[in-house]
Amino acid sequence: MSKFSELKKINVNTFSKMKSEGEKIATLTAYDYTSAMMLDKAGVELILVGDSLGMVINGYDSTIPVTIDEIIYHSKSVRRAVKRAFLVADMPFGTYHISDEQSIANCVRVIKETGFDAVKIEGGSNRAPLVRKLTEAGIPVMGGHIGLMPQMVNIMGGYKIQGRSGDADMIADAKALEDAGAFAIVVEGVVAEVAAKVSESISIPTIGIGAGAGCDGQILVFHDVFGMFDDFVPKFVKQYADVKTIIADACRDYINDVKASRFPEEKHSF
Ligand code: KIV
């Protein structure tokens, strides 16, 4: 038990304190009331309603089609469940790309309609001016992704590990986001050694996914961690449970019970 696990509510300042005291930050995604409640009660410090919902909830093959309305819908469900964790909503592709005015209006809408604490936008130095404007407007921003940017999949030509040829741009990106006021930065799909250097180069925390143990915190997708989604399981995922098998076995038991008239029993009847 650390002093941070006793905090009743995590706020935007908690994360830099955790980094400076060497306490790793445990974060996960969630998309609905029940899952978010379980994660909050278990003690994760930050919950992200990620645009990964495009794949694990909607069955799209990338995050590109996700809409702002989908993020708001899921975020509202998560908000109702969570008492302690810091809540971050992912801004989907196209919602912060057209103009500063439109980007700020979209982020304001997400914060006002969901009651979330912060937004996440993808990008490095190129997004720093927007991060500054959002922060000045009173909206905490989680920056990144440094490294692999899933919303840029069509430009990058796939989900490729970044940083094999050095770290210069990534450190510059991280510093630009920190200077602009981001409270944390996601580092995704980056060679561990490079991600560690990025983490050492800034005072705000890095939250890694597929970026090794040198990051200040970790994030994974709910369905990957609990073994609910195996269309594709990346190498960086550690499955902590096999819920898919538990549900499939239980479902077969249910089907068999219904067909054999073993369910409902008298105790389930009125
Ligand atoms: O959309 C998402 O879930 C994410 C995290 C995995 C960082 O961006």
PDB file of C-alpha atoms and ligand atoms in Angstrom:
ATOM      1  CA  MET A   1       0.000   0.000   0.000  1.00  0.00           C
ATOM      2  CA  SER A   2       1.419   3.382  -0.953  1.00  0.00           C
ATOM      3  CA  LYS A   3       0.122   6.762   0.166  1.00  0.00           C
ATOM      4  CA  PHE A   4      -1.357   7.137  -3.337  1.00  0.00           C
ATOM      5  CA  SER A   5      -3.547   4.049  -2.968  1.00  0.00           C
ATOM      6  CA  GLU A   6      -5.196   5.761   0.004  1.00  0.00           C
ATOM      7  CA  LEU A   7      -6.229   8.833  -2.010  1.00  0.00           C
ATOM      8  CA  LYS A   8     -10.001   9.162  -2.232  1.00  0.00           C
ATOM      9  CA  LYS A   9      -9.851  10.993  -5.569  1.00  0.00           C
ATOM     10  CA  ILE A  10      -7.100  11.209  -8.160  1.00  0.00           C
ATOM     11  CA  ASN A  11      -6.622  14.635  -9.723  1.00  0.00           C
ATOM     12  CA  VAL A  12      -4.452  16.044 -12.472  1.00  0.00           C
ATOM     13  CA  ASN A  13      -1.603  16.838 -10.042  1.00  0.00           C
ATOM     14  CA  THR A  14      -1.448  13.312  -8.655  1.00  0.00           C
ATOM     15  CA  PHE A  15       0.419  11.998 -11.684  1.00  0.00           C
ATOM     16  CA  SER A  16       3.484  14.264 -11.566  1.00  0.00           C
ATOM     17  CA  LYS A  17       3.701  13.637  -7.786  1.00  0.00           C
ATOM     18  CA  MET A  18       3.636   9.896  -8.475  1.00  0.00           C
ATOM     19  CA  LYS A  19       6.403  10.279 -11.023  1.00  0.00           C
ATOM     20  CA  SER A  20       8.569  12.367  -8.723  1.00  0.00           C
ATOM     21  CA  GLU A  21       8.136   9.839  -5.916  1.00  0.00           C
ATOM     22  CA  GLY A  22       8.848   6.877  -8.201  1.00  0.00           C
ATOM     23  CA  GLU A  23       5.351   5.380  -7.918  1.00  0.00           C
ATOM     24  CA  LYS A  24       4.257   3.671 -11.136  1.00  0.00           C
ATOM     25  CA  ILE A  25       0.857   4.655 -12.543  1.00  0.00           C
ATOM     26  CA  ALA A  26      -1.592   1.848 -13.354  1.00  0.00           C
ATOM     27  CA  THR A  27      -4.150   2.720 -16.011  1.00  0.00           C
ATOM     28  CA  LEU A  28      -6.614   0.845 -18.223  1.00  0.00           C
ATOM     29  CA  THR A  29      -9.310   1.562 -20.765  1.00  0.00           C
ATOM     30  CA  ALA A  30     -13.019   1.007 -20.091  1.00  0.00           C
ATOM     31  CA  TYR A  31     -16.122   1.715 -22.128  1.00  0.00           C
ATOM     32  CA  ASP A  32     -19.133   0.927 -19.939  1.00  0.00           C
ATOM     33  CA  TYR A  33     -20.574   1.315 -16.436  1.00  0.00           C
ATOM     34  CA  THR A  34     -19.957  -2.193 -15.098  1.00  0.00           C
ATOM     35  CA  SER A  35     -16.369  -2.546 -16.266  1.00  0.00           C
ATOM     36  CA  ALA A  36     -15.444   0.957 -15.130  1.00  0.00           C
ATOM     37  CA  MET A  37     -16.906   0.262 -11.687  1.00  0.00           C
ATOM     38  CA  MET A  38     -14.771  -2.877 -11.343  1.00  0.00           C
ATOM     39  CA  LEU A  39     -11.589  -1.075 -12.369  1.00  0.00           C
ATOM     40  CA  ASP A  40     -12.285   1.880 -10.095  1.00  0.00           C
ATOM     41  CA  LYS A  41     -12.943  -0.353  -7.095  1.00  0.00           C
ATOM     42  CA  ALA A  42      -9.771  -2.338  -7.859  1.00  0.00           C
ATOM     43  CA  GLY A  43      -7.774   0.896  -7.722  1.00  0.00           C
ATOM     44  CA  VAL A  44      -6.548   1.912 -11.175  1.00  0.00           C
ATOM     45  CA  GLU A  45      -5.495   5.542 -11.111  1.00  0.00           C
ATOM     46  CA  LEU A  46      -6.698   6.556 -14.565  1.00  0.00           C
ATOM     47  CA  ILE A  47      -9.378   5.203 -16.878  1.00  0.00           C
ATOM     48  CA  LEU A  48      -9.312   6.080 -20.566  1.00  0.00           C
ATOM     49  CA  VAL A  49     -12.357   5.795 -22.792  1.00  0.00           C
ATOM     50  CA  GLY A  50     -10.135   5.077 -25.765  1.00  0.00           C
ATOM     51  CA  ASP A  51     -11.022   5.129 -29.413  1.00  0.00           C
ATOM     52  CA  SER A  52      -9.931   1.482 -29.241  1.00  0.00           C
ATOM     53  CA  LEU A  53     -13.658   1.054 -28.596  1.00  0.00           C
ATOM     54  CA  GLY A  54     -13.869   1.120 -32.386  1.00  0.00           C
ATOM     55  CA  MET A  55     -12.321  -2.344 -32.456  1.00  0.00           C
ATOM     56  CA  VAL A  56     -13.353  -3.982 -29.184  1.00  0.00           C
ATOM     57  CA  ILE A  57     -16.893  -2.582 -28.914  1.00  0.00           C
ATOM     58  CA  ASN A  58     -17.925  -1.779 -32.482  1.00  0.00           C
ATOM     59  CA  GLY A  59     -15.913  -4.337 -34.467  1.00  0.00           C
ATOM     60  CA  TYR A  60     -14.292  -1.791 -36.817  1.00  0.00           C
ATOM     61  CA  ASP A  61     -10.847  -2.719 -38.103  1.00  0.00           C
ATOM     62  CA  SER A  62      -9.230   0.541 -36.959  1.00  0.00           C
ATOM     63  CA  THR A  63      -9.951   3.554 -34.764  1.00  0.00           C
ATOM     64  CA  ILE A  64     -10.560   5.823 -37.752  1.00  0.00           C
ATOM     65  CA  PRO A  65     -14.380   5.485 -37.973  1.00  0.00           C
ATOM     66  CA  VAL A  66     -14.999   6.280 -34.277  1.00  0.00           C
ATOM     67  CA  THR A  67     -17.177   9.366 -33.784  1.00  0.00           C
ATOM     68  CA  ILE A  68     -17.311  11.984 -31.065  1.00  0.00           C
ATOM     69  CA  ASP A  69     -20.875  10.847 -30.268  1.00  0.00           C
ATOM     70  CA  GLU A  70     -19.621   7.303 -29.606  1.00  0.00           C
ATOM     71  CA  ILE A  71     -16.903   8.597 -27.265  1.00  0.00           C
ATOM     72  CA  ILE A  72     -19.456  10.753 -25.427  1.00  0.00           C
ATOM     73  CA  TYR A  73     -21.982   7.914 -25.137  1.00  0.00           C
ATOM     74  CA  HIS A  74     -19.456   5.513 -23.589  1.00  0.00           C
ATOM     75  CA  SER A  75     -17.817   8.176 -21.433  1.00  0.00           C
ATOM     76  CA  LYS A  76     -21.143   9.089 -19.833  1.00  0.00           C
ATOM     77  CA  SER A  77     -21.639   5.456 -18.777  1.00  0.00           C
ATOM     78  CA  VAL A  78     -18.122   5.281 -17.358  1.00  0.00           C
ATOM     79  CA  ARG A  79     -18.569   8.601 -15.504  1.00  0.00           C
ATOM     80  CA  ARG A  80     -21.630   7.274 -13.647  1.00  0.00           C
ATOM     81  CA  ALA A  81     -19.568   4.360 -12.299  1.00  0.00           C
ATOM     82  CA  VAL A  82     -16.343   6.016 -11.231  1.00  0.00           C
ATOM     83  CA  LYS A  83     -15.681   7.703  -7.907  1.00  0.00           C
ATOM     84  CA  ARG A  84     -11.889   7.743  -7.597  1.00  0.00           C
ATOM     85  CA  ALA A  85     -10.024   7.301 -10.879  1.00  0.00           C
ATOM     86  CA  PHE A  86      -9.075  10.201 -13.145  1.00  0.00           C
ATOM     87  CA  LEU A  87     -11.129  10.045 -16.343  1.00  0.00           C
ATOM     88  CA  VAL A  88      -9.761  10.748 -19.798  1.00  0.00           C
ATOM     89  CA  ALA A  89     -11.752  10.752 -23.043  1.00  0.00           C
ATOM     90  CA  ASP A  90      -9.977  10.049 -26.315  1.00  0.00           C
ATOM     91  CA  MET A  91     -10.660  12.606 -29.051  1.00  0.00           C
ATOM     92  CA  PRO A  92     -11.336  10.568 -32.175  1.00  0.00           C
ATOM     93  CA  PHE A  93      -9.840  11.058 -35.623  1.00  0.00           C
ATOM     94  CA  GLY A  94     -11.132  14.203 -37.313  1.00  0.00           C
ATOM     95  CA  THR A  95     -12.290  15.986 -34.177  1.00  0.00           C
ATOM     96  CA  TYR A  96      -9.131  18.068 -33.597  1.00  0.00           C
ATOM     97  CA  HIS A  97      -7.663  18.273 -37.086  1.00  0.00           C
ATOM     98  CA  ILE A  98      -9.572  20.953 -38.965  1.00  0.00           C
ATOM     99  CA  SER A  99      -9.025  24.180 -37.008  1.00  0.00           C
ATOM    100  CA  ASP A 100      -8.164  25.281 -33.475  1.00  0.00           C
ATOM    101  CA  GLU A 101     -11.655  26.693 -33.114  1.00  0.00           C
ATOM    102  CA  GLN A 102     -13.328  23.422 -34.051  1.00  0.00           C
ATOM    103  CA  SER A 103     -10.863  21.371 -31.959  1.00  0.00           C
ATOM    104  CA  ILE A 104     -11.417  23.462 -28.835  1.00  0.00           C
ATOM    105  CA  ALA A 105     -15.196  23.400 -29.354  1.00  0.00           C
ATOM    106  CA  ASN A 106     -15.131  19.589 -29.664  1.00  0.00           C
ATOM    107  CA  CYS A 107     -12.998  19.152 -26.536  1.00  0.00           C
ATOM    108  CA  VAL A 108     -15.230  21.560 -24.587  1.00  0.00           C
ATOM    109  CA  ARG A 109     -18.259  19.562 -25.726  1.00  0.00           C
ATOM    110  CA  VAL A 110     -16.710  16.280 -24.564  1.00  0.00           C
ATOM    111  CA  ILE A 111     -15.782  17.688 -21.151  1.00  0.00           C
ATOM    112  CA  LYS A 112     -19.156  19.375 -20.608  1.00  0.00           C
ATOM    113  CA  GLU A 113     -21.309  16.459 -21.764  1.00  0.00           C
ATOM    114  CA  THR A 114     -19.358  13.682 -20.050  1.00  0.00           C
ATOM    115  CA  GLY A 115     -18.112  15.302 -16.854  1.00  0.00           C
ATOM    116  CA  PHE A 116     -14.673  13.838 -17.615  1.00  0.00           C
ATOM    117  CA  ASP A 117     -11.449  15.276 -16.200  1.00  0.00           C
ATOM    118  CA  ALA A 118      -9.350  15.448 -19.364  1.00  0.00           C
ATOM    119  CA  VAL A 119      -9.055  14.667 -23.059  1.00  0.00           C
ATOM    120  CA  LYS A 120      -6.387  12.809 -24.997  1.00  0.00           C
ATOM    121  CA  ILE A 121      -5.257  13.930 -28.420  1.00  0.00           C
ATOM    122  CA  GLU A 122      -2.743  12.177 -30.671  1.00  0.00           C
ATOM    123  CA  GLY A 123       0.441  13.817 -31.895  1.00  0.00           C
ATOM    124  CA  GLY A 124       3.746  15.327 -30.816  1.00  0.00           C
ATOM    125  CA  SER A 125       5.233  18.775 -31.498  1.00  0.00           C
ATOM    126  CA  ASN A 126       2.621  19.324 -34.228  1.00  0.00           C
ATOM    127  CA  ARG A 127      -0.144  19.278 -31.578  1.00  0.00           C
ATOM    128  CA  ALA A 128       1.716  21.341 -28.955  1.00  0.00           C
ATOM    129  CA  PRO A 129       0.060  24.674 -29.929  1.00  0.00           C
ATOM    130  CA  LEU A 130      -3.380  23.062 -29.557  1.00  0.00           C
ATOM    131  CA  VAL A 131      -2.424  21.437 -26.247  1.00  0.00           C
ATOM    132  CA  ARG A 132      -1.415  24.899 -24.998  1.00  0.00           C
ATOM    133  CA  LYS A 133      -4.739  26.443 -26.068  1.00  0.00           C
ATOM    134  CA  LEU A 134      -6.753  23.634 -24.473  1.00  0.00           C
ATOM    135  CA  THR A 135      -4.783  23.874 -21.248  1.00  0.00           C
ATOM    136  CA  GLU A 136      -5.266  27.649 -21.196  1.00  0.00           C
ATOM    137  CA  ALA A 137      -8.982  27.052 -21.710  1.00  0.00           C
ATOM    138  CA  GLY A 138      -8.981  24.857 -18.595  1.00  0.00           C
ATOM    139  CA  ILE A 139      -8.960  21.422 -20.205  1.00  0.00           C
ATOM    140  CA  PRO A 140      -6.235  19.044 -18.999  1.00  0.00           C
ATOM    141  CA  VAL A 141      -4.661  17.170 -21.915  1.00  0.00           C
ATOM    142  CA  MET A 142      -3.025  13.799 -22.091  1.00  0.00           C
ATOM    143  CA  GLY A 143      -0.625  14.082 -25.023  1.00  0.00           C
ATOM    144  CA  GLY A 144       0.942  11.585 -27.355  1.00  0.00           C
ATOM    145  CA  HIS A 145       0.956   9.148 -28.679  1.00  0.00           C
ATOM    146  CA  ILE A 146       4.688   9.463 -29.001  1.00  0.00           C
ATOM    147  CA  GLY A 147       5.755   6.659 -31.326  1.00  0.00           C
ATOM    148  CA  LEU A 148       2.953   4.673 -32.874  1.00  0.00           C
ATOM    149  CA  MET A 149      -0.120   6.761 -33.573  1.00  0.00           C
ATOM    150  CA  PRO A 150      -3.103   4.508 -34.348  1.00  0.00           C
ATOM    151  CA  GLN A 151      -5.065   7.391 -35.897  1.00  0.00           C
ATOM    152  CA  MET A 152      -2.214   7.795 -38.428  1.00  0.00           C
ATOM    153  CA  VAL A 153      -2.342   4.140 -39.487  1.00  0.00           C
ATOM    154  CA  ASN A 154      -3.154   5.029 -43.089  1.00  0.00           C
ATOM    155  CA  ILE A 155      -0.109   7.301 -43.347  1.00  0.00           C
ATOM    156  CA  MET A 156       2.228   5.003 -41.389  1.00  0.00           C
ATOM    157  CA  GLY A 157       1.170   2.010 -43.517  1.00  0.00           C
ATOM    158  CA  GLY A 158       0.377  -0.214 -40.529  1.00  0.00           C
ATOM    159  CA  TYR A 159       1.055  -0.532 -36.823  1.00  0.00           C
ATOM    160  CA  LYS A 160       4.855  -0.481 -36.738  1.00  0.00           C
ATOM    161  CA  ILE A 161       7.184  -0.333 -33.745  1.00  0.00           C
ATOM    162  CA  GLN A 162       8.882   3.068 -33.601  1.00  0.00           C
ATOM    163  CA  GLY A 163      12.265   4.264 -32.354  1.00  0.00           C
ATOM    164  CA  ARG A 164      14.492   1.668 -33.994  1.00  0.00           C
ATOM    165  CA  SER A 165      16.559   4.407 -35.575  1.00  0.00           C
ATOM    166  CA  GLY A 166      16.906   6.696 -32.563  1.00  0.00           C
ATOM    167  CA  ASP A 167      15.074   8.918 -30.165  1.00  0.00           C
ATOM    168  CA  ALA A 168      15.744  12.532 -31.190  1.00  0.00           C
ATOM    169  CA  ASP A 169      12.299  13.356 -32.575  1.00  0.00           C
ATOM    170  CA  MET A 170      10.478  11.558 -29.777  1.00  0.00           C
ATOM    171  CA  ILE A 171      12.326  13.454 -27.054  1.00  0.00           C
ATOM    172  CA  ALA A 172      11.613  16.728 -28.880  1.00  0.00           C
ATOM    173  CA  ASP A 173       7.931  15.750 -29.175  1.00  0.00           C
ATOM    174  CA  ALA A 174       7.714  14.859 -25.485  1.00  0.00           C
ATOM    175  CA  LYS A 175       9.355  18.146 -24.439  1.00  0.00           C
ATOM    176  CA  ALA A 176       7.078  20.167 -26.710  1.00  0.00           C
ATOM    177  CA  LEU A 177       3.993  18.528 -25.184  1.00  0.00           C
ATOM    178  CA  GLU A 178       5.297  19.063 -21.659  1.00  0.00           C
ATOM    179  CA  ASP A 179       6.059  22.742 -22.389  1.00  0.00           C
ATOM    180  CA  ALA A 180       2.567  23.138 -23.829  1.00  0.00           C
ATOM    181  CA  GLY A 181       1.019  21.928 -20.565  1.00  0.00           C
ATOM    182  CA  ALA A 182       0.157  18.245 -21.129  1.00  0.00           C
ATOM    183  CA  PHE A 183      -0.162  16.454 -17.764  1.00  0.00           C
ATOM    184  CA  ALA A 184       0.992  13.079 -19.138  1.00  0.00           C
ATOM    185  CA  ILE A 185       2.051  11.518 -22.417  1.00  0.00           C
ATOM    186  CA  VAL A 186       1.160   8.163 -23.945  1.00  0.00           C
ATOM    187  CA  VAL A 187       4.144   6.379 -25.472  1.00  0.00           C
ATOM    188  CA  GLU A 188       3.031   3.559 -27.748  1.00  0.00           C
ATOM    189  CA  GLY A 189       4.874   0.869 -29.671  1.00  0.00           C
ATOM    190  CA  VAL A 190       8.346   2.215 -28.965  1.00  0.00           C
ATOM    191  CA  VAL A 191      11.586   0.306 -28.385  1.00  0.00           C
ATOM    192  CA  ALA A 192      11.957   0.032 -24.582  1.00  0.00           C
ATOM    193  CA  GLU A 193      15.328   1.766 -24.377  1.00  0.00           C
ATOM    194  CA  VAL A 194      14.072   4.757 -26.370  1.00  0.00           C
ATOM    195  CA  ALA A 195      10.850   5.007 -24.347  1.00  0.00           C
ATOM    196  CA  ALA A 196      12.930   5.028 -21.141  1.00  0.00           C
ATOM    197  CA  LYS A 197      15.032   7.905 -22.494  1.00  0.00           C
ATOM    198  CA  VAL A 198      11.876   9.820 -23.410  1.00  0.00           C
ATOM    199  CA  SER A 199      10.573   9.270 -19.858  1.00  0.00           C
ATOM    200  CA  GLU A 200      13.819  10.519 -18.331  1.00  0.00           C
ATOM    201  CA  SER A 201      13.787  13.636 -20.495  1.00  0.00           C
ATOM    202  CA  ILE A 202      10.564  15.124 -19.088  1.00  0.00           C
ATOM    203  CA  SER A 203       9.075  15.725 -15.637  1.00  0.00           C
ATOM    204  CA  ILE A 204       5.481  14.754 -16.534  1.00  0.00           C
ATOM    205  CA  PRO A 205       4.775  11.023 -16.576  1.00  0.00           C
ATOM    206  CA  THR A 206       4.877   8.794 -19.637  1.00  0.00           C
ATOM    207  CA  ILE A 207       2.190   6.123 -19.841  1.00  0.00           C
ATOM    208  CA  GLY A 208       3.484   3.259 -21.945  1.00  0.00           C
ATOM    209  CA  ILE A 209       1.767   0.684 -24.099  1.00  0.00           C
ATOM    210  CA  GLY A 210       4.186  -1.645 -25.833  1.00  0.00           C
ATOM    211  CA  ALA A 211       6.964   0.688 -24.701  1.00  0.00           C
ATOM    212  CA  GLY A 212       8.764  -1.294 -21.988  1.00  0.00           C
ATOM    213  CA  ALA A 213       9.200  -0.944 -18.258  1.00  0.00           C
ATOM    214  CA  GLY A 214      11.006   2.403 -18.301  1.00  0.00           C
ATOM    215  CA  CYS A 215       7.760   4.370 -18.675  1.00  0.00           C
ATOM    216  CA  ASP A 216       6.251   5.984 -15.579  1.00  0.00           C
ATOM    217  CA  GLY A 217       2.988   4.091 -15.961  1.00  0.00           C
ATOM    218  CA  GLN A 218       1.288   1.532 -18.148  1.00  0.00           C
ATOM    219  CA  ILE A 219      -1.980   1.331 -20.047  1.00  0.00           C
ATOM    220  CA  LEU A 220      -3.658  -1.634 -21.731  1.00  0.00           C
ATOM    221  CA  VAL A 221      -7.008  -2.196 -23.393  1.00  0.00           C
ATOM    222  CA  PHE A 222      -9.625  -3.760 -21.085  1.00  0.00           C
ATOM    223  CA  HIS A 223     -10.571  -6.576 -23.448  1.00  0.00           C
ATOM    224  CA  ASP A 224      -6.913  -7.536 -24.004  1.00  0.00           C
ATOM    225  CA  VAL A 225      -6.024  -7.658 -20.301  1.00  0.00           C
ATOM    226  CA  PHE A 226      -8.963  -9.818 -19.343  1.00  0.00           C
ATOM    227  CA  GLY A 227      -8.787 -12.124 -22.364  1.00  0.00           C
ATOM    228  CA  MET A 228     -12.051 -11.080 -23.983  1.00  0.00           C
ATOM    229  CA  PHE A 229     -10.839 -10.205 -27.459  1.00  0.00           C
ATOM    230  CA  ASP A 230      -8.508 -12.317 -29.530  1.00  0.00           C
ATOM    231  CA  ASP A 231      -9.081 -11.092 -33.091  1.00  0.00           C
ATOM    232  CA  PHE A 232      -5.545  -9.839 -32.617  1.00  0.00           C
ATOM    233  CA  VAL A 233      -3.422  -9.994 -29.437  1.00  0.00           C
ATOM    234  CA  PRO A 234      -0.291  -7.829 -29.656  1.00  0.00           C
ATOM    235  CA  LYS A 235       3.002  -9.108 -28.188  1.00  0.00           C
ATOM    236  CA  PHE A 236       2.981  -6.381 -25.511  1.00  0.00           C
ATOM    237  CA  VAL A 237      -0.280  -7.582 -23.956  1.00  0.00           C
ATOM    238  CA  LYS A 238      -0.246  -9.613 -20.750  1.00  0.00           C
ATOM    239  CA  GLN A 239      -3.530 -11.450 -20.247  1.00  0.00           C
ATOM    240  CA  TYR A 240      -4.446 -11.472 -16.559  1.00  0.00           C
ATOM    241  CA  ALA A 241      -7.571 -13.572 -17.027  1.00  0.00           C
ATOM    242  CA  ASP A 242      -9.295 -15.681 -19.670  1.00  0.00           C
ATOM    243  CA  VAL A 243     -12.786 -14.282 -19.383  1.00  0.00           C
ATOM    244  CA  LYS A 244     -13.707 -15.314 -22.927  1.00  0.00           C
ATOM    245  CA  THR A 245     -13.306 -18.996 -22.022  1.00  0.00           C
ATOM    246  CA  ILE A 246     -15.145 -18.550 -18.702  1.00  0.00           C
ATOM    247  CA  ILE A 247     -18.087 -16.907 -20.507  1.00  0.00           C
ATOM    248  CA  ALA A 248     -18.129 -19.454 -23.334  1.00  0.00           C
ATOM    249  CA  ASP A 249     -18.118 -22.392 -20.844  1.00  0.00           C
ATOM    250  CA  ALA A 250     -20.802 -20.762 -18.701  1.00  0.00           C
ATOM    251  CA  CYS A 251     -22.888 -20.012 -21.784  1.00  0.00           C
ATOM    252  CA  ARG A 252     -22.725 -23.659 -22.884  1.00  0.00           C
ATOM    253  CA  ASP A 253     -23.819 -24.715 -19.367  1.00  0.00           C
ATOM    254  CA  TYR A 254     -26.740 -22.285 -19.607  1.00  0.00           C
ATOM    255  CA  ILE A 255     -27.785 -23.564 -23.045  1.00  0.00           C
ATOM    256  CA  ASN A 256     -27.614 -27.180 -21.850  1.00  0.00           C
ATOM    257  CA  ASP A 257     -29.588 -26.356 -18.686  1.00  0.00           C
ATOM    258  CA  VAL A 258     -32.322 -24.581 -20.658  1.00  0.00           C
ATOM    259  CA  LYS A 259     -32.609 -27.418 -23.159  1.00  0.00           C
ATOM    260  CA  ALA A 260     -32.702 -30.050 -20.401  1.00  0.00           C
ATOM    261  CA  SER A 261     -35.186 -27.996 -18.317  1.00  0.00           C
ATOM    262  CA  ARG A 262     -32.649 -27.751 -15.459  1.00  0.00           C
ATOM    263  CA  PHE A 263     -33.089 -23.958 -15.492  1.00  0.00           C
ATOM    264  CA  PRO A 264     -35.088 -22.287 -14.058  1.00  0.00           C
ATOM    265  CA  GLU A 265     -35.389 -24.269 -10.853  1.00  0.00           C
ATOM    266  CA  GLU A 266     -38.038 -23.735  -8.234  1.00  0.00           C
ATOM    267  CA  LYS A 267     -35.827 -21.188  -6.407  1.00  0.00           C
ATOM    268  CA  HIS A 268     -35.732 -19.033  -9.575  1.00  0.00           C
ATOM    269  CA  SER A 269     -39.494 -19.126 -10.017  1.00  0.00           C
ATOM    270  CA  PHE A 270     -42.405 -17.145  -8.533  1.00  0.00           C
TER     271      PHE A 270
HETATM  272  O1  KIV B   1      -7.622   4.042 -27.681  1.00  0.00           O
HETATM  273  C1  KIV B   1      -6.949   3.557 -26.757  1.00  0.00           C
HETATM  274  O2  KIV B   1      -7.394   2.645 -26.052  1.00  0.00           O
HETATM  275  C2  KIV B   1      -5.631   4.107 -26.519  1.00  0.00           C
HETATM  276  C3  KIV B   1      -4.774   3.494 -25.472  1.00  0.00           C
HETATM  277  C4  KIV B   1      -4.521   2.090 -25.651  1.00  0.00           C
HETATM  278  C5  KIV B   1      -3.578   4.298 -25.185  1.00  0.00           C
HETATM  279  O3  KIV B   1      -5.273   5.053 -27.145  1.00  0.00           O
END
